[in-house]
Short mmCIF file of C-alpha atoms and ligand atoms in Angstrom, two decimals:
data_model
loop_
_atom_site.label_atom_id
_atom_site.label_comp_id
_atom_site.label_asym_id
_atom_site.label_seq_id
_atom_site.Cartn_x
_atom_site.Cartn_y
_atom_site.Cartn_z
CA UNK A 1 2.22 -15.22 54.85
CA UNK A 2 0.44 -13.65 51.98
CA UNK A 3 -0.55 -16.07 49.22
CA UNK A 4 0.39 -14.55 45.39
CA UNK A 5 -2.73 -13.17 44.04
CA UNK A 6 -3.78 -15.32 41.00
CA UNK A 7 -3.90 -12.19 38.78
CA UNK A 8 -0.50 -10.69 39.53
CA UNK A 9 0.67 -13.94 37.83
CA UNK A 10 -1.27 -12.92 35.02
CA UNK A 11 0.18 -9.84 34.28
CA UNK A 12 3.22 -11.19 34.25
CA UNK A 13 2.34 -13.46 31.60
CA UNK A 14 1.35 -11.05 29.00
CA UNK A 15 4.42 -9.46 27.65
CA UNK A 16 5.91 -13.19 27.07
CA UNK A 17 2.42 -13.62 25.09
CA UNK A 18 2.09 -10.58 23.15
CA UNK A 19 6.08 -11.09 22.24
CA UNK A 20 5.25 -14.35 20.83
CA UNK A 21 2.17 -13.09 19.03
CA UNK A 22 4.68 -10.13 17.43
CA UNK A 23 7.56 -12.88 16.60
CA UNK A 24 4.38 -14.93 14.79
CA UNK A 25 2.60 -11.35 13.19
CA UNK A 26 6.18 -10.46 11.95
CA UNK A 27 7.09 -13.91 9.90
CA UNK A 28 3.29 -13.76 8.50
CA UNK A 29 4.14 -10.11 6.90
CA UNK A 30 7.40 -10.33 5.05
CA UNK A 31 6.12 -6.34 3.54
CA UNK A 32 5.84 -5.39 7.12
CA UNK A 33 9.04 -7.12 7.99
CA UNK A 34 10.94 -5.59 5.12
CA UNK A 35 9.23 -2.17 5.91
CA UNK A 36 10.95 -1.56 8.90
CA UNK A 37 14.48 -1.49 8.04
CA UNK A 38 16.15 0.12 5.33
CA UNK A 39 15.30 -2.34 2.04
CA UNK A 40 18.80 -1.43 0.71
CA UNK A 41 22.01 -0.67 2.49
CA UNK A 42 22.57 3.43 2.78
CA UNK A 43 25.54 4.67 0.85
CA UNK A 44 28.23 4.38 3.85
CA UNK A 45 31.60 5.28 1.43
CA UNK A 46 32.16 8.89 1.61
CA UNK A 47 33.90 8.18 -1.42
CA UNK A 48 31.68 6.89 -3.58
CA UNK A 49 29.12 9.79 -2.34
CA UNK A 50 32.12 12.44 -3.04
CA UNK A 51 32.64 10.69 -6.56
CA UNK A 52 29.26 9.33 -7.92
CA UNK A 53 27.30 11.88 -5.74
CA UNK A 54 28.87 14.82 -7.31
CA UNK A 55 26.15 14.95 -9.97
CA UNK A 56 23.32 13.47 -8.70
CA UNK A 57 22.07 11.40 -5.70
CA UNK A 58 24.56 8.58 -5.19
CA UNK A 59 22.88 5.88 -5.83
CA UNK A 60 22.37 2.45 -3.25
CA UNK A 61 24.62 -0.58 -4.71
CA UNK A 62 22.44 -2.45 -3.60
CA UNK A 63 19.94 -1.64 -6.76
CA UNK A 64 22.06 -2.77 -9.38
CA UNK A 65 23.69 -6.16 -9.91
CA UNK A 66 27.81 -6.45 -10.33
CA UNK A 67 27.71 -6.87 -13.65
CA UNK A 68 25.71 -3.81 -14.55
CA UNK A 69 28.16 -1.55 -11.82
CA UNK A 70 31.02 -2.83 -13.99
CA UNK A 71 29.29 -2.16 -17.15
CA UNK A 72 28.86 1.54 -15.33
CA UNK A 73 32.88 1.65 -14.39
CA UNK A 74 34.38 0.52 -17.73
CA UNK A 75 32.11 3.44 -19.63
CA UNK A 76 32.83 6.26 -17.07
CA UNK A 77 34.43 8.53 -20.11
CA UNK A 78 30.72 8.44 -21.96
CA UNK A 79 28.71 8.22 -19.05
CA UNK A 80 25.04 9.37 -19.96
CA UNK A 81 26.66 11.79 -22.23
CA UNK A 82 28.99 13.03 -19.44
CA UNK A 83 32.34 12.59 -18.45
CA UNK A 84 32.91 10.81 -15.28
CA UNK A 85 35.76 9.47 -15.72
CA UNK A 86 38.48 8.53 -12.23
CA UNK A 87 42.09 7.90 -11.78
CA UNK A 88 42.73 4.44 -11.90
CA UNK A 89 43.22 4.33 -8.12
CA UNK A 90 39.89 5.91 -7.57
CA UNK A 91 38.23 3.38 -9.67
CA UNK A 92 39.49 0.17 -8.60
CA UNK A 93 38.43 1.06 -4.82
CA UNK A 94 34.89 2.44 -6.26
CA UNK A 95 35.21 -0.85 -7.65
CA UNK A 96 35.86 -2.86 -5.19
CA UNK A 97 33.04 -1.23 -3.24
CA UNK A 98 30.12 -1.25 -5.59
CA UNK A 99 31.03 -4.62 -6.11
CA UNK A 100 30.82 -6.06 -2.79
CA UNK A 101 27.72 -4.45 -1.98
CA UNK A 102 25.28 -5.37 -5.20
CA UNK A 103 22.47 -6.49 -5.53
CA UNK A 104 22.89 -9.54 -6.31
CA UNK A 105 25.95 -9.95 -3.58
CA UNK A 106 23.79 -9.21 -0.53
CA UNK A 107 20.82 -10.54 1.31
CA UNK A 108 18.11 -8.00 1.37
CA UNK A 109 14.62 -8.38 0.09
CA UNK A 110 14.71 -5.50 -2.27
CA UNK A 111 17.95 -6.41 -3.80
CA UNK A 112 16.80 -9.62 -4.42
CA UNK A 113 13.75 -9.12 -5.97
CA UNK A 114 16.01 -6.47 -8.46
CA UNK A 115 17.78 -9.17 -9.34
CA UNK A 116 15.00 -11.50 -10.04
CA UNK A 117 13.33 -8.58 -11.83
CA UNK A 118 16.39 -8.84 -14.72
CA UNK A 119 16.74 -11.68 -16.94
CA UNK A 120 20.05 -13.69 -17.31
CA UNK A 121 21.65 -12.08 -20.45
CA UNK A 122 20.49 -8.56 -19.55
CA UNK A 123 23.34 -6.00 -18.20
CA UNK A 124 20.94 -2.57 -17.08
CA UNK A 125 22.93 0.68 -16.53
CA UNK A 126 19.81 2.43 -15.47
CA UNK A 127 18.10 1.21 -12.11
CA UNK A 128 15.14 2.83 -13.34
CA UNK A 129 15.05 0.31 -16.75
CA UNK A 130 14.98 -2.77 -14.26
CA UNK A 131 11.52 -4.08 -14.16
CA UNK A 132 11.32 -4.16 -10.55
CA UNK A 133 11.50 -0.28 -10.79
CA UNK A 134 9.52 0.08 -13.85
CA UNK A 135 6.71 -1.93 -11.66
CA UNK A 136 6.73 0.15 -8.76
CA UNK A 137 6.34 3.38 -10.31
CA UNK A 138 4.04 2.00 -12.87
CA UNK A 139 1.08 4.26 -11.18
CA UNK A 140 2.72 7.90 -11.27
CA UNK A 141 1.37 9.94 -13.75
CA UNK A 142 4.04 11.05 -15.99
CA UNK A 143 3.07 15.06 -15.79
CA UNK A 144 4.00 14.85 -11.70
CA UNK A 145 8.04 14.34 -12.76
CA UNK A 146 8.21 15.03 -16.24
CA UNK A 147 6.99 19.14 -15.95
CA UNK A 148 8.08 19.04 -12.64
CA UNK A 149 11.14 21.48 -12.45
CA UNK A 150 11.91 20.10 -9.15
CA UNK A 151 11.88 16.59 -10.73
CA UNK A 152 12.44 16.15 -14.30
CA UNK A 153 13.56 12.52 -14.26
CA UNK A 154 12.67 9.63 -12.66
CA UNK A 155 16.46 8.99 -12.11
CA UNK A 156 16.32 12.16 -9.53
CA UNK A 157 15.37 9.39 -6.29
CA UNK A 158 16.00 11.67 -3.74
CA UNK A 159 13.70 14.20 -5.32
CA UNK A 160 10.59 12.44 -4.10
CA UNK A 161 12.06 9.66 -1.90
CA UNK A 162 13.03 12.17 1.52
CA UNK A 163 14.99 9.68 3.40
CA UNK A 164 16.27 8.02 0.20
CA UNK A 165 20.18 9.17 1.71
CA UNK A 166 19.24 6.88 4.74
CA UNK A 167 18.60 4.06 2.20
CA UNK A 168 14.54 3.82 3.05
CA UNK A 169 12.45 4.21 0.42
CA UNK A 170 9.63 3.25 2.35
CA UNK A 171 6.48 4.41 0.20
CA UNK A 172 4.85 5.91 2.86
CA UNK A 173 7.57 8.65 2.90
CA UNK A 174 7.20 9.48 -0.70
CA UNK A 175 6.67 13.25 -1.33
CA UNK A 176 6.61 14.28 -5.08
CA UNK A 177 7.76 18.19 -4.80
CA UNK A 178 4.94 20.55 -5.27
CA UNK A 179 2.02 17.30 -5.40
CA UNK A 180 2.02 17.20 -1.65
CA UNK A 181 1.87 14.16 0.53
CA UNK A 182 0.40 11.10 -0.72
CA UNK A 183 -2.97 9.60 0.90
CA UNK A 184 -3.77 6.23 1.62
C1 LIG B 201 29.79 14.48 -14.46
C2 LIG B 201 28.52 14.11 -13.83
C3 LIG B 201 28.36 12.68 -13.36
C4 LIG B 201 29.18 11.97 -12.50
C5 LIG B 201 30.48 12.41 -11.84
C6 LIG B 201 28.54 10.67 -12.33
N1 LIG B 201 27.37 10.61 -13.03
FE1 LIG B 201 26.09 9.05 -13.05
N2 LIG B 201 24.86 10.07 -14.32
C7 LIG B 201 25.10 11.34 -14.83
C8 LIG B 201 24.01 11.72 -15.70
C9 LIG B 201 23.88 13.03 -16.46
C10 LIG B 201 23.08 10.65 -15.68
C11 LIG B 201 21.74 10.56 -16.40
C12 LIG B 201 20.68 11.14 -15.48
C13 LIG B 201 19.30 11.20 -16.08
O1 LIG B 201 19.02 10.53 -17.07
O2 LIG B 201 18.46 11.91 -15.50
C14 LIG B 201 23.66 9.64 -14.81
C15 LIG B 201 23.04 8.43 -14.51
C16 LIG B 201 23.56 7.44 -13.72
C17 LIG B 201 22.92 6.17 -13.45
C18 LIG B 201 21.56 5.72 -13.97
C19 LIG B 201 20.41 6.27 -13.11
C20 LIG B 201 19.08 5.70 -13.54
O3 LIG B 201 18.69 4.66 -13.00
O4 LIG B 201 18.44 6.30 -14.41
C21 LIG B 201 23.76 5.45 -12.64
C22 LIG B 201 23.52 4.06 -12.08
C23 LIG B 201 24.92 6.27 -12.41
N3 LIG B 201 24.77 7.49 -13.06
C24 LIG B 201 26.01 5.88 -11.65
C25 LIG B 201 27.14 6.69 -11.45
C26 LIG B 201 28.32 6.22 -10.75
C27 LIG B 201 28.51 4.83 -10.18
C28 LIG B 201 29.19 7.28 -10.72
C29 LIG B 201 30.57 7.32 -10.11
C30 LIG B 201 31.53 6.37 -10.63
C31 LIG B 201 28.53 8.39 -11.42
N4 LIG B 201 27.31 7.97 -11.85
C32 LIG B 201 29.09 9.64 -11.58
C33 LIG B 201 26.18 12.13 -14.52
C34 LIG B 201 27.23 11.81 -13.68
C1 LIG B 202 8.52 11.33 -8.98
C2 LIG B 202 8.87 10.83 -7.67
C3 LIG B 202 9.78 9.62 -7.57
C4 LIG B 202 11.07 9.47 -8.03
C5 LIG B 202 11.92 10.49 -8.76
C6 LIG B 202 11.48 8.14 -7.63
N1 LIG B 202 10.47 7.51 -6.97
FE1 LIG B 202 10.55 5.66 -6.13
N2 LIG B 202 8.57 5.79 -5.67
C7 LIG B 202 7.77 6.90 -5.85
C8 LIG B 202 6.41 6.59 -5.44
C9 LIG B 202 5.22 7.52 -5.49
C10 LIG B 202 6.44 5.25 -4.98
C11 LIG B 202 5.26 4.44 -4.44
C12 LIG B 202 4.56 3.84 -5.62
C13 LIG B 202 3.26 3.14 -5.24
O1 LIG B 202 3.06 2.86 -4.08
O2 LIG B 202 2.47 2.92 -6.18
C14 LIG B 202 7.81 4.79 -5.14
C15 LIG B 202 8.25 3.51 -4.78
C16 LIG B 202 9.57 3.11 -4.77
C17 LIG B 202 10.05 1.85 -4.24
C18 LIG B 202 9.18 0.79 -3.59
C19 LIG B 202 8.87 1.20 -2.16
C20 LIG B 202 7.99 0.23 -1.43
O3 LIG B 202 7.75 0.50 -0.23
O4 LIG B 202 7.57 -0.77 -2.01
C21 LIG B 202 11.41 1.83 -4.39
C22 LIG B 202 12.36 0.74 -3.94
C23 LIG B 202 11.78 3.07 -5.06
N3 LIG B 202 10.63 3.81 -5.27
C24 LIG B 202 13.06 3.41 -5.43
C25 LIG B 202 13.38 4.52 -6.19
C26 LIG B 202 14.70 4.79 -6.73
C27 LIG B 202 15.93 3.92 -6.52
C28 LIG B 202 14.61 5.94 -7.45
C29 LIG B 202 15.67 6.62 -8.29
C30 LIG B 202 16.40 5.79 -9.26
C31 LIG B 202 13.22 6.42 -7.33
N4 LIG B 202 12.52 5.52 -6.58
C32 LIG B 202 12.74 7.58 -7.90
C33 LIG B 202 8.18 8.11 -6.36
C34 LIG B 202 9.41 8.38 -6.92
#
């Protein structure tokens, strides 16, 4: 009979290692970790896209805390100078959504660290006055959005973030219209 050839064994043994090495690079990188799923949960309520999405990208629940969607509900008739206002049915179940999903109702990293990012007494309507988002776009020169026509605000996500509708806002997918891809 053929005796197992010493090597063959160790083949065998080097997926197991280099799974265990992955399981040990992965806890070592939370950014890594956090990179490769979506760091808030994609709008999934094609009511809340039909509703809130109407006038511009429907924003992630998941980057504002309860308090400040509430805030956002209860002022829908002088909303941003706007008015968004719902039937009462409408509301409650945009409601009951929004507030489920929050920030500071569901375990992901970047909702978390939103949450952290706003002090106690604070009640933000804007995602983009949180500090967390203030930080990360801290670096973009003001003249890419502001005289961008295909920009204009900050508050336009999906204008720069491509996948932003799949909830990644990875920021290796950034493009800013017009100031083609970013290097790094
Ligand atoms: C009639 C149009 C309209 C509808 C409908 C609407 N919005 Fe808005 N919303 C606006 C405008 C205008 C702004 C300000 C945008 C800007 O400053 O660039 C805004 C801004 C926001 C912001 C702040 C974005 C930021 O971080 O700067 C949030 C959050 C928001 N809306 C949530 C909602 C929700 C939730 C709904 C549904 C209940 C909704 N909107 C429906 C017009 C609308
Ligand atoms: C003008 C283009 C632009 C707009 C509009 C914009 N972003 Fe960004 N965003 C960026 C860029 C560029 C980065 C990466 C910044 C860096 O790496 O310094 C970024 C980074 C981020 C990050 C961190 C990503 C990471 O991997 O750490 C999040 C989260 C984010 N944006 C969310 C949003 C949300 C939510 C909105 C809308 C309320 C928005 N952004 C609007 C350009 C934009």
């Amino acid at each position: 009979m053929e005796k197992k050839h010493p090597i063959l064994a160790l083949w065998l043994l080097i997926p197991a290692g280099l799974a265990i090495a992955a399981g040990l690079h992965a806890s070592d990188h939370e950014s890594r970790e956090e990179r490769s799923r979506p760091p808030v949960a994609p709008v999934a309520n094609p009511l809340y896209t039909a509703e809130c999405g109407a006038c511009h990208f429907p924003y992630p629940s998941g980057f504002l805390p309860a308090r400040s969607w509430e805030k956002l509900l209860t002022d829908l008739g002088e909303h941003f100078g706007e008015n968004a206002e719902l039937n009462a049915e409408t509301q409650n179940t945009l409601r009951e959504y929004l507030l489920s999903q929050a920030a500071d109702r569901v375990k992901s990293g970047r909702s978390t660290k939103i949450t952290a990012s706003i002090r106690d007494g604070e009640t933000p309507v804007r995602i983009t006055e949180t500090r967390y988002f203030q930080h990360k776009h801290r670096e973009i020169p003001r003249q890419t959005w502001e005289q961008n026509a295909k920009v204009g605000s900050l508050s336009r996500c999906d204008a720069c973030h491509v996948r932003a509708v799949q909830g990644s806002f990875d920021e290796h997918e950034v493009q800013i219209p017009g100031a083609g891809r970013r290097e790094h």
